[in-house]
PDB file of C-alpha atoms in Angstrom:
ATOM      1  CA  UNK A   1      12.674  23.039  -4.068  1.00 74.00           C
ATOM      2  CA  UNK A   2      12.759  20.548  -1.178  1.00 89.00           C
ATOM      3  CA  UNK A   3      14.374  17.748  -3.166  1.00 95.00           C
ATOM      4  CA  UNK A   4      13.788  15.332  -6.010  1.00 98.00           C
ATOM      5  CA  UNK A   5      11.628  12.241  -5.567  1.00 98.00           C
ATOM      6  CA  UNK A   6      11.668   9.270  -7.951  1.00 98.00           C
ATOM      7  CA  UNK A   7       8.482   7.179  -7.764  1.00 98.00           C
ATOM      8  CA  UNK A   8       8.187   3.653  -9.139  1.00 97.00           C
ATOM      9  CA  UNK A   9       4.537   2.762  -9.687  1.00 94.00           C
ATOM     10  CA  UNK A  10       3.499   6.410  -9.717  1.00 94.00           C
ATOM     11  CA  UNK A  11       0.461   5.932 -11.939  1.00 91.00           C
ATOM     12  CA  UNK A  12      -1.355   3.711  -9.427  1.00 93.00           C
ATOM     13  CA  UNK A  13      -3.938   4.704  -6.820  1.00 96.00           C
ATOM     14  CA  UNK A  14      -1.466   5.791  -4.136  1.00 98.00           C
ATOM     15  CA  UNK A  15       1.190   7.021  -6.549  1.00 97.00           C
ATOM     16  CA  UNK A  16      -1.140   9.390  -8.393  1.00 96.00           C
ATOM     17  CA  UNK A  17      -2.362  11.122  -5.235  1.00 98.00           C
ATOM     18  CA  UNK A  18       1.103  11.111  -3.665  1.00 98.00           C
ATOM     19  CA  UNK A  19       2.509  12.800  -6.770  1.00 97.00           C
ATOM     20  CA  UNK A  20      -0.052  15.612  -6.397  1.00 97.00           C
ATOM     21  CA  UNK A  21       0.848  16.125  -2.735  1.00 98.00           C
ATOM     22  CA  UNK A  22       4.592  16.129  -3.439  1.00 98.00           C
ATOM     23  CA  UNK A  23       4.226  18.725  -6.177  1.00 97.00           C
ATOM     24  CA  UNK A  24       2.074  20.874  -3.872  1.00 96.00           C
ATOM     25  CA  UNK A  25       4.870  20.718  -1.286  1.00 96.00           C
ATOM     26  CA  UNK A  26       7.456  21.905  -3.825  1.00 96.00           C
ATOM     27  CA  UNK A  27       9.229  18.600  -4.445  1.00 97.00           C
ATOM     28  CA  UNK A  28      10.540  17.681  -7.843  1.00 97.00           C
ATOM     29  CA  UNK A  29       8.887  14.466  -9.040  1.00 97.00           C
ATOM     30  CA  UNK A  30       9.814  11.916 -11.677  1.00 96.00           C
ATOM     31  CA  UNK A  31       8.413   8.455 -12.344  1.00 96.00           C
ATOM     32  CA  UNK A  32       9.874   5.107 -13.222  1.00 96.00           C
ATOM     33  CA  UNK A  33       7.479   3.395 -15.633  1.00 94.00           C
ATOM     34  CA  UNK A  34       7.409   0.294 -17.800  1.00 90.00           C
ATOM     35  CA  UNK A  35       5.267   2.214 -20.290  1.00 83.00           C
ATOM     36  CA  UNK A  36       6.761   4.645 -22.773  1.00 72.00           C
ATOM     37  CA  UNK A  37       3.352   6.222 -23.439  1.00 64.00           C
ATOM     38  CA  UNK A  38       2.795   7.838 -20.033  1.00 66.00           C
ATOM     39  CA  UNK A  39       1.345  11.313 -20.530  1.00 72.00           C
ATOM     40  CA  UNK A  40       2.787  13.197 -17.563  1.00 78.00           C
ATOM     41  CA  UNK A  41       3.840  16.808 -17.106  1.00 83.00           C
ATOM     42  CA  UNK A  42       7.171  15.730 -15.584  1.00 89.00           C
ATOM     43  CA  UNK A  43      10.028  13.383 -16.501  1.00 93.00           C
ATOM     44  CA  UNK A  44       9.180   9.695 -16.843  1.00 94.00           C
ATOM     45  CA  UNK A  45      12.099   7.283 -16.980  1.00 96.00           C
ATOM     46  CA  UNK A  46      11.687   3.865 -18.548  1.00 95.00           C
ATOM     47  CA  UNK A  47      12.577   0.647 -16.782  1.00 96.00           C
ATOM     48  CA  UNK A  48      11.802  -3.055 -17.050  1.00 96.00           C
ATOM     49  CA  UNK A  49      12.448  -4.899 -13.772  1.00 95.00           C
ATOM     50  CA  UNK A  50      11.697  -8.273 -15.375  1.00 93.00           C
ATOM     51  CA  UNK A  51      14.571  -7.700 -17.814  1.00 95.00           C
ATOM     52  CA  UNK A  52      16.742  -5.880 -15.289  1.00 95.00           C
ATOM     53  CA  UNK A  53      16.957  -2.666 -17.304  1.00 97.00           C
ATOM     54  CA  UNK A  54      16.621   0.953 -16.232  1.00 97.00           C
ATOM     55  CA  UNK A  55      17.111   4.085 -18.313  1.00 96.00           C
ATOM     56  CA  UNK A  56      20.502   5.682 -17.795  1.00 95.00           C
ATOM     57  CA  UNK A  57      20.329   8.839 -15.690  1.00 94.00           C
ATOM     58  CA  UNK A  58      17.121   7.894 -13.838  1.00 96.00           C
ATOM     59  CA  UNK A  59      18.787   8.217 -10.428  1.00 96.00           C
ATOM     60  CA  UNK A  60      20.797  11.348 -11.174  1.00 95.00           C
ATOM     61  CA  UNK A  61      20.066  14.213  -8.758  1.00 95.00           C
ATOM     62  CA  UNK A  62      17.510  12.083  -6.874  1.00 97.00           C
ATOM     63  CA  UNK A  63      17.365  12.406  -3.085  1.00 98.00           C
ATOM     64  CA  UNK A  64      14.409  10.102  -2.376  1.00 98.00           C
ATOM     65  CA  UNK A  65      13.041   6.921  -3.952  1.00 98.00           C
ATOM     66  CA  UNK A  66       9.495   5.686  -3.297  1.00 98.00           C
ATOM     67  CA  UNK A  67       8.759   2.218  -4.670  1.00 98.00           C
ATOM     68  CA  UNK A  68       5.059   1.397  -5.065  1.00 98.00           C
ATOM     69  CA  UNK A  69       5.424  -1.017  -7.970  1.00 95.00           C
ATOM     70  CA  UNK A  70       3.871  -4.467  -7.959  1.00 94.00           C
ATOM     71  CA  UNK A  71       1.351  -6.547  -9.903  1.00 92.00           C
ATOM     72  CA  UNK A  72      -2.271  -6.384  -8.709  1.00 90.00           C
ATOM     73  CA  UNK A  73      -3.205  -9.188  -6.304  1.00 90.00           C
ATOM     74  CA  UNK A  74      -6.905  -9.002  -7.170  1.00 82.00           C
ATOM     75  CA  UNK A  75      -7.055 -11.800  -9.704  1.00 80.00           C
ATOM     76  CA  UNK A  76      -7.186 -15.571  -9.263  1.00 83.00           C
ATOM     77  CA  UNK A  77      -3.867 -16.893  -7.974  1.00 88.00           C
ATOM     78  CA  UNK A  78      -2.675 -19.349 -10.566  1.00 92.00           C
ATOM     79  CA  UNK A  79       0.935 -20.502 -10.243  1.00 93.00           C
ATOM     80  CA  UNK A  80       1.881 -18.038 -12.982  1.00 95.00           C
ATOM     81  CA  UNK A  81       0.065 -15.180 -11.236  1.00 94.00           C
ATOM     82  CA  UNK A  82       1.701 -15.989  -7.899  1.00 94.00           C
ATOM     83  CA  UNK A  83       5.117 -15.784  -9.497  1.00 96.00           C
ATOM     84  CA  UNK A  84       4.273 -12.459 -11.148  1.00 96.00           C
ATOM     85  CA  UNK A  85       2.956 -10.968  -7.885  1.00 96.00           C
ATOM     86  CA  UNK A  86       6.168 -11.771  -6.026  1.00 97.00           C
ATOM     87  CA  UNK A  87       8.632 -11.146  -8.868  1.00 96.00           C
ATOM     88  CA  UNK A  88       7.148  -7.743  -9.735  1.00 96.00           C
ATOM     89  CA  UNK A  89       7.897  -6.569  -6.192  1.00 97.00           C
ATOM     90  CA  UNK A  90      11.186  -8.303  -5.500  1.00 97.00           C
ATOM     91  CA  UNK A  91      12.779  -7.765  -8.915  1.00 97.00           C
ATOM     92  CA  UNK A  92      11.956  -4.042  -8.976  1.00 97.00           C
ATOM     93  CA  UNK A  93      13.615  -3.642  -5.584  1.00 98.00           C
ATOM     94  CA  UNK A  94      16.651  -5.687  -6.587  1.00 98.00           C
ATOM     95  CA  UNK A  95      17.084  -3.613  -9.737  1.00 97.00           C
ATOM     96  CA  UNK A  96      17.078  -0.403  -7.705  1.00 98.00           C
ATOM     97  CA  UNK A  97      19.551  -1.952  -5.248  1.00 97.00           C
ATOM     98  CA  UNK A  98      21.865  -2.984  -8.085  1.00 97.00           C
ATOM     99  CA  UNK A  99      21.659   0.449  -9.718  1.00 97.00           C
ATOM    100  CA  UNK A 100      22.365   2.268  -6.454  1.00 97.00           C
ATOM    101  CA  UNK A 101      25.274  -0.047  -5.631  1.00 96.00           C
ATOM    102  CA  UNK A 102      26.878   0.496  -9.021  1.00 95.00           C
ATOM    103  CA  UNK A 103      26.247   4.254  -9.286  1.00 92.00           C
ATOM    104  CA  UNK A 104      28.951   5.993  -7.323  1.00 85.00           C
ATOM    105  CA  UNK A 105      28.265   9.529  -6.181  1.00 88.00           C
ATOM    106  CA  UNK A 106      24.462   9.240  -6.100  1.00 94.00           C
ATOM    107  CA  UNK A 107      22.624  11.510  -3.640  1.00 96.00           C
ATOM    108  CA  UNK A 108      19.831   9.132  -2.530  1.00 97.00           C
ATOM    109  CA  UNK A 109      19.149   9.669   1.169  1.00 97.00           C
ATOM    110  CA  UNK A 110      16.016   7.599   1.772  1.00 98.00           C
ATOM    111  CA  UNK A 111      14.230   4.636   0.201  1.00 98.00           C
ATOM    112  CA  UNK A 112      10.562   4.129   1.070  1.00 98.00           C
ATOM    113  CA  UNK A 113       8.924   0.893  -0.011  1.00 98.00           C
ATOM    114  CA  UNK A 114       5.330  -0.213  -0.060  1.00 98.00           C
ATOM    115  CA  UNK A 115       4.412  -3.407   1.750  1.00 98.00           C
ATOM    116  CA  UNK A 116       1.134  -4.771   3.076  1.00 97.00           C
ATOM    117  CA  UNK A 117      -0.578  -5.786   6.305  1.00 98.00           C
ATOM    118  CA  UNK A 118      -1.048  -9.165   4.623  1.00 96.00           C
ATOM    119  CA  UNK A 119       2.364  -9.704   6.254  1.00 98.00           C
ATOM    120  CA  UNK A 120       0.410 -10.695   9.398  1.00 98.00           C
ATOM    121  CA  UNK A 121      -2.000 -13.173   7.822  1.00 96.00           C
ATOM    122  CA  UNK A 122      -5.192 -13.960   9.734  1.00 96.00           C
ATOM    123  CA  UNK A 123      -4.724 -12.354  13.164  1.00 92.00           C
ATOM    124  CA  UNK A 124      -8.334 -12.892  14.305  1.00 93.00           C
ATOM    125  CA  UNK A 125      -8.809 -10.760  17.480  1.00 96.00           C
ATOM    126  CA  UNK A 126      -5.125 -10.149  18.263  1.00 97.00           C
ATOM    127  CA  UNK A 127      -3.537  -6.738  17.692  1.00 98.00           C
ATOM    128  CA  UNK A 128      -0.677  -6.857  15.202  1.00 98.00           C
ATOM    129  CA  UNK A 129       2.392  -4.660  15.761  1.00 98.00           C
ATOM    130  CA  UNK A 130       5.541  -4.334  13.683  1.00 98.00           C
ATOM    131  CA  UNK A 131       7.369  -6.738  16.013  1.00 98.00           C
ATOM    132  CA  UNK A 132       5.077  -9.677  15.158  1.00 97.00           C
ATOM    133  CA  UNK A 133       6.726 -12.237  12.824  1.00 97.00           C
ATOM    134  CA  UNK A 134       5.179 -12.863   9.399  1.00 97.00           C
ATOM    135  CA  UNK A 135       2.497 -15.459   8.791  1.00 97.00           C
ATOM    136  CA  UNK A 136       3.188 -18.355   6.430  1.00 94.00           C
ATOM    137  CA  UNK A 137       0.491 -17.955   3.762  1.00 94.00           C
ATOM    138  CA  UNK A 138       1.091 -16.712   0.218  1.00 95.00           C
ATOM    139  CA  UNK A 139       0.569 -12.974   0.699  1.00 96.00           C
ATOM    140  CA  UNK A 140       2.525 -12.949   3.957  1.00 96.00           C
ATOM    141  CA  UNK A 141       5.429 -14.662   2.208  1.00 97.00           C
ATOM    142  CA  UNK A 142       5.178 -12.127  -0.611  1.00 97.00           C
ATOM    143  CA  UNK A 143       5.383  -9.215   1.840  1.00 97.00           C
ATOM    144  CA  UNK A 144       8.260 -10.801   3.713  1.00 98.00           C
ATOM    145  CA  UNK A 145      10.332 -11.270   0.547  1.00 98.00           C
ATOM    146  CA  UNK A 146       9.417  -7.738  -0.572  1.00 97.00           C
ATOM    147  CA  UNK A 147      10.703  -6.257   2.681  1.00 98.00           C
ATOM    148  CA  UNK A 148      13.813  -8.437   2.706  1.00 98.00           C
ATOM    149  CA  UNK A 149      14.703  -7.067  -0.731  1.00 98.00           C
ATOM    150  CA  UNK A 150      14.135  -3.502   0.530  1.00 97.00           C
ATOM    151  CA  UNK A 151      16.425  -4.091   3.499  1.00 96.00           C
ATOM    152  CA  UNK A 152      19.240  -4.890   1.075  1.00 97.00           C
ATOM    153  CA  UNK A 153      19.091  -1.218   0.133  1.00 97.00           C
ATOM    154  CA  UNK A 154      19.574  -0.339   3.798  1.00 97.00           C
ATOM    155  CA  UNK A 155      22.931  -2.173   3.683  1.00 97.00           C
ATOM    156  CA  UNK A 156      24.113   0.557   1.285  1.00 97.00           C
ATOM    157  CA  UNK A 157      23.742   3.106   4.092  1.00 96.00           C
ATOM    158  CA  UNK A 158      20.430   4.454   2.794  1.00 98.00           C
ATOM    159  CA  UNK A 159      17.658   5.038   5.325  1.00 98.00           C
ATOM    160  CA  UNK A 160      14.948   2.514   4.442  1.00 98.00           C
ATOM    161  CA  UNK A 161      11.280   2.465   5.479  1.00 98.00           C
ATOM    162  CA  UNK A 162       8.633  -0.152   4.631  1.00 98.00           C
ATOM    163  CA  UNK A 163       4.989   0.960   4.859  1.00 98.00           C
ATOM    164  CA  UNK A 164       2.664  -1.976   5.557  1.00 98.00           C
ATOM    165  CA  UNK A 165      -0.498  -0.618   4.002  1.00 98.00           C
ATOM    166  CA  UNK A 166      -4.044  -1.545   4.970  1.00 97.00           C
ATOM    167  CA  UNK A 167      -7.212  -1.264   2.868  1.00 96.00           C
ATOM    168  CA  UNK A 168      -7.037   2.158   1.218  1.00 97.00           C
ATOM    169  CA  UNK A 169     -10.281   4.135   1.276  1.00 98.00           C
ATOM    170  CA  UNK A 170     -10.714   6.026  -1.985  1.00 97.00           C
ATOM    171  CA  UNK A 171     -13.450   6.363  -4.577  1.00 96.00           C
ATOM    172  CA  UNK A 172     -10.821   6.313  -7.323  1.00 95.00           C
ATOM    173  CA  UNK A 173      -9.852   2.674  -6.995  1.00 93.00           C
ATOM    174  CA  UNK A 174      -8.862  -0.113  -4.629  1.00 93.00           C
ATOM    175  CA  UNK A 175     -11.257  -2.209  -2.555  1.00 93.00           C
ATOM    176  CA  UNK A 176     -13.729   0.465  -1.442  1.00 95.00           C
ATOM    177  CA  UNK A 177     -15.526   0.952  -4.796  1.00 94.00           C
ATOM    178  CA  UNK A 178     -15.839  -2.834  -5.053  1.00 92.00           C
ATOM    179  CA  UNK A 179     -17.512  -2.987  -1.633  1.00 93.00           C
ATOM    180  CA  UNK A 180     -19.649   0.088  -2.347  1.00 95.00           C
ATOM    181  CA  UNK A 181     -20.952  -1.045  -5.764  1.00 94.00           C
ATOM    182  CA  UNK A 182     -23.518  -3.592  -4.470  1.00 94.00           C
ATOM    183  CA  UNK A 183     -24.538  -1.139  -1.718  1.00 95.00           C
ATOM    184  CA  UNK A 184     -25.230   1.511  -4.362  1.00 95.00           C
ATOM    185  CA  UNK A 185     -27.255  -1.055  -6.288  1.00 94.00           C
ATOM    186  CA  UNK A 186     -29.309  -1.882  -3.192  1.00 93.00           C
ATOM    187  CA  UNK A 187     -27.882  -5.393  -2.787  1.00 92.00           C
ATOM    188  CA  UNK A 188     -25.080  -4.752  -0.300  1.00 92.00           C
ATOM    189  CA  UNK A 189     -24.280  -7.328   2.385  1.00 93.00           C
ATOM    190  CA  UNK A 190     -21.545  -8.193   4.870  1.00 93.00           C
ATOM    191  CA  UNK A 191     -19.016 -10.800   3.758  1.00 93.00           C
ATOM    192  CA  UNK A 192     -18.561 -14.107   5.573  1.00 93.00           C
ATOM    193  CA  UNK A 193     -19.602 -13.828   9.220  1.00 94.00           C
ATOM    194  CA  UNK A 194     -18.970 -10.079   9.036  1.00 95.00           C
ATOM    195  CA  UNK A 195     -16.909 -10.113  12.243  1.00 97.00           C
ATOM    196  CA  UNK A 196     -13.472 -10.061  10.601  1.00 97.00           C
ATOM    197  CA  UNK A 197     -11.436  -6.947  11.353  1.00 97.00           C
ATOM    198  CA  UNK A 198     -10.599  -4.593   8.484  1.00 97.00           C
ATOM    199  CA  UNK A 199      -7.574  -2.355   9.024  1.00 98.00           C
ATOM    200  CA  UNK A 200      -8.013   0.567   6.663  1.00 98.00           C
ATOM    201  CA  UNK A 201      -6.661   4.047   5.884  1.00 98.00           C
ATOM    202  CA  UNK A 202      -7.878   7.093   3.935  1.00 98.00           C
ATOM    203  CA  UNK A 203      -5.983   7.713   0.682  1.00 98.00           C
ATOM    204  CA  UNK A 204      -4.753  11.116   1.867  1.00 98.00           C
ATOM    205  CA  UNK A 205      -3.474   9.729   5.164  1.00 98.00           C
ATOM    206  CA  UNK A 206      -1.491   6.912   3.534  1.00 98.00           C
ATOM    207  CA  UNK A 207       0.073   9.431   1.157  1.00 98.00           C
ATOM    208  CA  UNK A 208       0.858  11.688   4.116  1.00 98.00           C
ATOM    209  CA  UNK A 209       2.575   8.737   5.835  1.00 98.00           C
ATOM    210  CA  UNK A 210       4.863   8.411   2.805  1.00 98.00           C
ATOM    211  CA  UNK A 211       5.571  12.139   3.027  1.00 98.00           C
ATOM    212  CA  UNK A 212       6.210  11.815   6.753  1.00 98.00           C
ATOM    213  CA  UNK A 213       8.611   8.915   6.169  1.00 98.00           C
ATOM    214  CA  UNK A 214      10.406  10.953   3.533  1.00 97.00           C
ATOM    215  CA  UNK A 215      10.849  13.994   5.788  1.00 96.00           C
ATOM    216  CA  UNK A 216      11.284  12.367   9.219  1.00 97.00           C
ATOM    217  CA  UNK A 217      14.888  11.206   9.371  1.00 96.00           C
ATOM    218  CA  UNK A 218      14.276   9.169  12.545  1.00 97.00           C
ATOM    219  CA  UNK A 219      11.970   6.759  10.732  1.00 98.00           C
ATOM    220  CA  UNK A 220      13.517   3.466   9.684  1.00 98.00           C
ATOM    221  CA  UNK A 221      12.227  -0.081   9.245  1.00 98.00           C
ATOM    222  CA  UNK A 222       8.579  -1.219   9.062  1.00 98.00           C
ATOM    223  CA  UNK A 223       5.588   0.978   9.926  1.00 98.00           C
ATOM    224  CA  UNK A 224       1.925  -0.011   9.746  1.00 98.00           C
ATOM    225  CA  UNK A 225       0.047   2.284   7.366  1.00 98.00           C
ATOM    226  CA  UNK A 226      -3.379   1.944   8.987  1.00 98.00           C
ATOM    227  CA  UNK A 227      -5.816   4.247  10.784  1.00 98.00           C
ATOM    228  CA  UNK A 228      -6.130   3.976  14.599  1.00 98.00           C
ATOM    229  CA  UNK A 229      -9.602   2.389  14.517  1.00 98.00           C
ATOM    230  CA  UNK A 230      -9.992  -0.927  12.649  1.00 98.00           C
ATOM    231  CA  UNK A 231     -13.569  -1.811  11.804  1.00 98.00           C
ATOM    232  CA  UNK A 232     -15.401  -5.110  11.483  1.00 97.00           C
ATOM    233  CA  UNK A 233     -16.543  -5.994   7.974  1.00 97.00           C
ATOM    234  CA  UNK A 234     -20.235  -5.857   8.897  1.00 97.00           C
ATOM    235  CA  UNK A 235     -19.832  -2.388  10.455  1.00 97.00           C
ATOM    236  CA  UNK A 236     -17.890  -1.220   7.409  1.00 97.00           C
ATOM    237  CA  UNK A 237     -20.670  -2.256   5.027  1.00 97.00           C
ATOM    238  CA  UNK A 238     -23.205  -0.515   7.289  1.00 97.00           C
ATOM    239  CA  UNK A 239     -20.996   2.594   7.350  1.00 97.00           C
ATOM    240  CA  UNK A 240     -20.808   2.648   3.549  1.00 97.00           C
ATOM    241  CA  UNK A 241     -24.591   2.315   3.379  1.00 96.00           C
ATOM    242  CA  UNK A 242     -25.049   5.221   5.814  1.00 96.00           C
ATOM    243  CA  UNK A 243     -22.652   7.410   3.846  1.00 96.00           C
ATOM    244  CA  UNK A 244     -24.512   6.575   0.621  1.00 96.00           C
ATOM    245  CA  UNK A 245     -27.983   6.808   2.223  1.00 95.00           C
ATOM    246  CA  UNK A 246     -28.802   3.267   1.123  1.00 95.00           C
ATOM    247  CA  UNK A 247     -30.660   0.506   3.002  1.00 93.00           C
ATOM    248  CA  UNK A 248     -29.185  -2.885   3.865  1.00 92.00           C
ATOM    249  CA  UNK A 249     -31.555  -5.807   3.955  1.00 89.00           C
ATOM    250  CA  UNK A 250     -29.786  -8.875   2.514  1.00 87.00           C
ATOM    251  CA  UNK A 251     -28.184 -11.607   4.671  1.00 89.00           C
ATOM    252  CA  UNK A 252     -24.399 -11.976   4.763  1.00 89.00           C
ATOM    253  CA  UNK A 253     -22.641 -13.514   1.772  1.00 91.00           C
ATOM    254  CA  UNK A 254     -21.463 -16.898   3.122  1.00 86.00           C
ATOM    255  CA  UNK A 255     -17.752 -17.655   3.223  1.00 87.00           C
ATOM    256  CA  UNK A 256     -18.095 -20.844   1.145  1.00 80.00           C
ATOM    257  CA  UNK A 257     -19.642 -18.839  -1.716  1.00 86.00           C
ATOM    258  CA  UNK A 258     -16.769 -16.369  -1.658  1.00 81.00           C
ATOM    259  CA  UNK A 259     -14.237 -19.225  -1.676  1.00 84.00           C
ATOM    260  CA  UNK A 260     -16.086 -20.829  -4.582  1.00 77.00           C
ATOM    261  CA  UNK A 261     -15.908 -17.633  -6.639  1.00 75.00           C
ATOM    262  CA  UNK A 262     -12.473 -16.302  -5.655  1.00 76.00           C
ATOM    263  CA  UNK A 263     -10.562 -19.387  -4.579  1.00 79.00           C
ATOM    264  CA  UNK A 264      -7.628 -18.774  -2.245  1.00 76.00           C
ATOM    265  CA  UNK A 265      -7.832 -15.053  -3.044  1.00 74.00           C
ATOM    266  CA  UNK A 266     -10.971 -14.935  -0.855  1.00 82.00           C
ATOM    267  CA  UNK A 267      -8.588 -14.781   2.122  1.00 83.00           C
ATOM    268  CA  UNK A 268      -8.073 -11.080   1.369  1.00 83.00           C
ATOM    269  CA  UNK A 269     -11.673 -10.386   2.454  1.00 86.00           C
ATOM    270  CA  UNK A 270     -12.316 -13.229   4.914  1.00 89.00           C
ATOM    271  CA  UNK A 271      -9.175 -12.952   7.029  1.00 94.00           C
ATOM    272  CA  UNK A 272      -9.339 -10.782  10.126  1.00 96.00           C
ATOM    273  CA  UNK A 273      -6.405  -8.375  10.436  1.00 95.00           C
ATOM    274  CA  UNK A 274      -6.436  -6.078  13.461  1.00 98.00           C
ATOM    275  CA  UNK A 275      -3.390  -3.870  13.050  1.00 98.00           C
ATOM    276  CA  UNK A 276      -1.955  -1.251  15.406  1.00 98.00           C
ATOM    277  CA  UNK A 277      -1.040   2.276  14.288  1.00 98.00           C
ATOM    278  CA  UNK A 278       0.899   3.031  17.496  1.00 98.00           C
ATOM    279  CA  UNK A 279       4.375   3.093  15.967  1.00 98.00           C
ATOM    280  CA  UNK A 280       3.548   5.630  13.256  1.00 98.00           C
ATOM    281  CA  UNK A 281       1.722   7.770  15.822  1.00 98.00           C
ATOM    282  CA  UNK A 282       4.756   7.563  18.112  1.00 98.00           C
ATOM    283  CA  UNK A 283       6.741   8.944  15.152  1.00 98.00           C
ATOM    284  CA  UNK A 284       4.629  12.137  15.476  1.00 97.00           C
ATOM    285  CA  UNK A 285       2.213  11.344  12.648  1.00 98.00           C
ATOM    286  CA  UNK A 286      -1.324  12.655  13.085  1.00 98.00           C
ATOM    287  CA  UNK A 287      -4.256  11.313  11.102  1.00 98.00           C
ATOM    288  CA  UNK A 288      -6.667  13.615   9.310  1.00 98.00           C
ATOM    289  CA  UNK A 289      -9.201  10.770   9.150  1.00 98.00           C
ATOM    290  CA  UNK A 290      -8.804   8.630  12.292  1.00 98.00           C
ATOM    291  CA  UNK A 291     -12.285   7.054  12.220  1.00 98.00           C
ATOM    292  CA  UNK A 292     -14.129   5.111   9.492  1.00 97.00           C
ATOM    293  CA  UNK A 293     -17.095   7.495   9.589  1.00 96.00           C
ATOM    294  CA  UNK A 294     -14.891  10.567   9.072  1.00 97.00           C
ATOM    295  CA  UNK A 295     -13.157   8.914   6.118  1.00 98.00           C
ATOM    296  CA  UNK A 296     -16.366   7.679   4.464  1.00 98.00           C
ATOM    297  CA  UNK A 297     -18.071  11.032   4.993  1.00 97.00           C
ATOM    298  CA  UNK A 298     -15.207  12.819   3.221  1.00 97.00           C
ATOM    299  CA  UNK A 299     -15.209  10.362   0.323  1.00 97.00           C
ATOM    300  CA  UNK A 300     -18.968  10.097  -0.204  1.00 95.00           C
ATOM    301  CA  UNK A 301     -20.116  13.389   1.321  1.00 85.00           C
TER     302      UNK A 301
END
């Protein structure tokens, strides 16, 4: 066995696929879960970051921690929801930091945390690299606080990596099925002016980045989890239609209509985020799906 991996948020879109890949590569896997009813074939430890509790023994014999936990951002951002989105990420990280600090003799060698390219805000046409400072909108602030909490774990002498994830292409969840649904129904259309950049990644490639971060001891700090070729929203919708063999004939959905329906959350689909994958490629990572067409063909082919 290569080592034991503890995943927080393992039942989500990325966590489920990542668990499969880890098991295939002969890693031991356990989950941290707030639910006691998880039906898994491996050990599931209970925790409650909001209450600051974690089941005793959860970190025993663990070499790697991957933290994917966090409340879904795809609901209207009331003040209460904003607090939950940030607290679910920051408090889970702080609880792991506290547990690691207090547990002498643990064997944790690396901590890999999710983050998001929302860190960069609306970049318009500019390429975003890991050296760019965070924007000042809500999601950027959320990502910044998330990463700051993760870096506290680095102060314990544990190698820490933050993966700033783009739009994940999968037919099992995330944004792609939402975009594909109206296309399948014959009413697909670009969103806003359609020229905003979408930085995306195939589900298998983002999971392989987590594996790469786990196994590559030179990796530390933030890495953009995006494919090398961002795509404009209009081209993405056309690509989905081609992959599904569906026509597109409707005009773009205007930005004001999206803001009316989704409020401030509409920024997640109207902002342009053109993000570079150079740093992860310089760390010897190679994409299986470097282009949008190759990813969509695999998913819908």
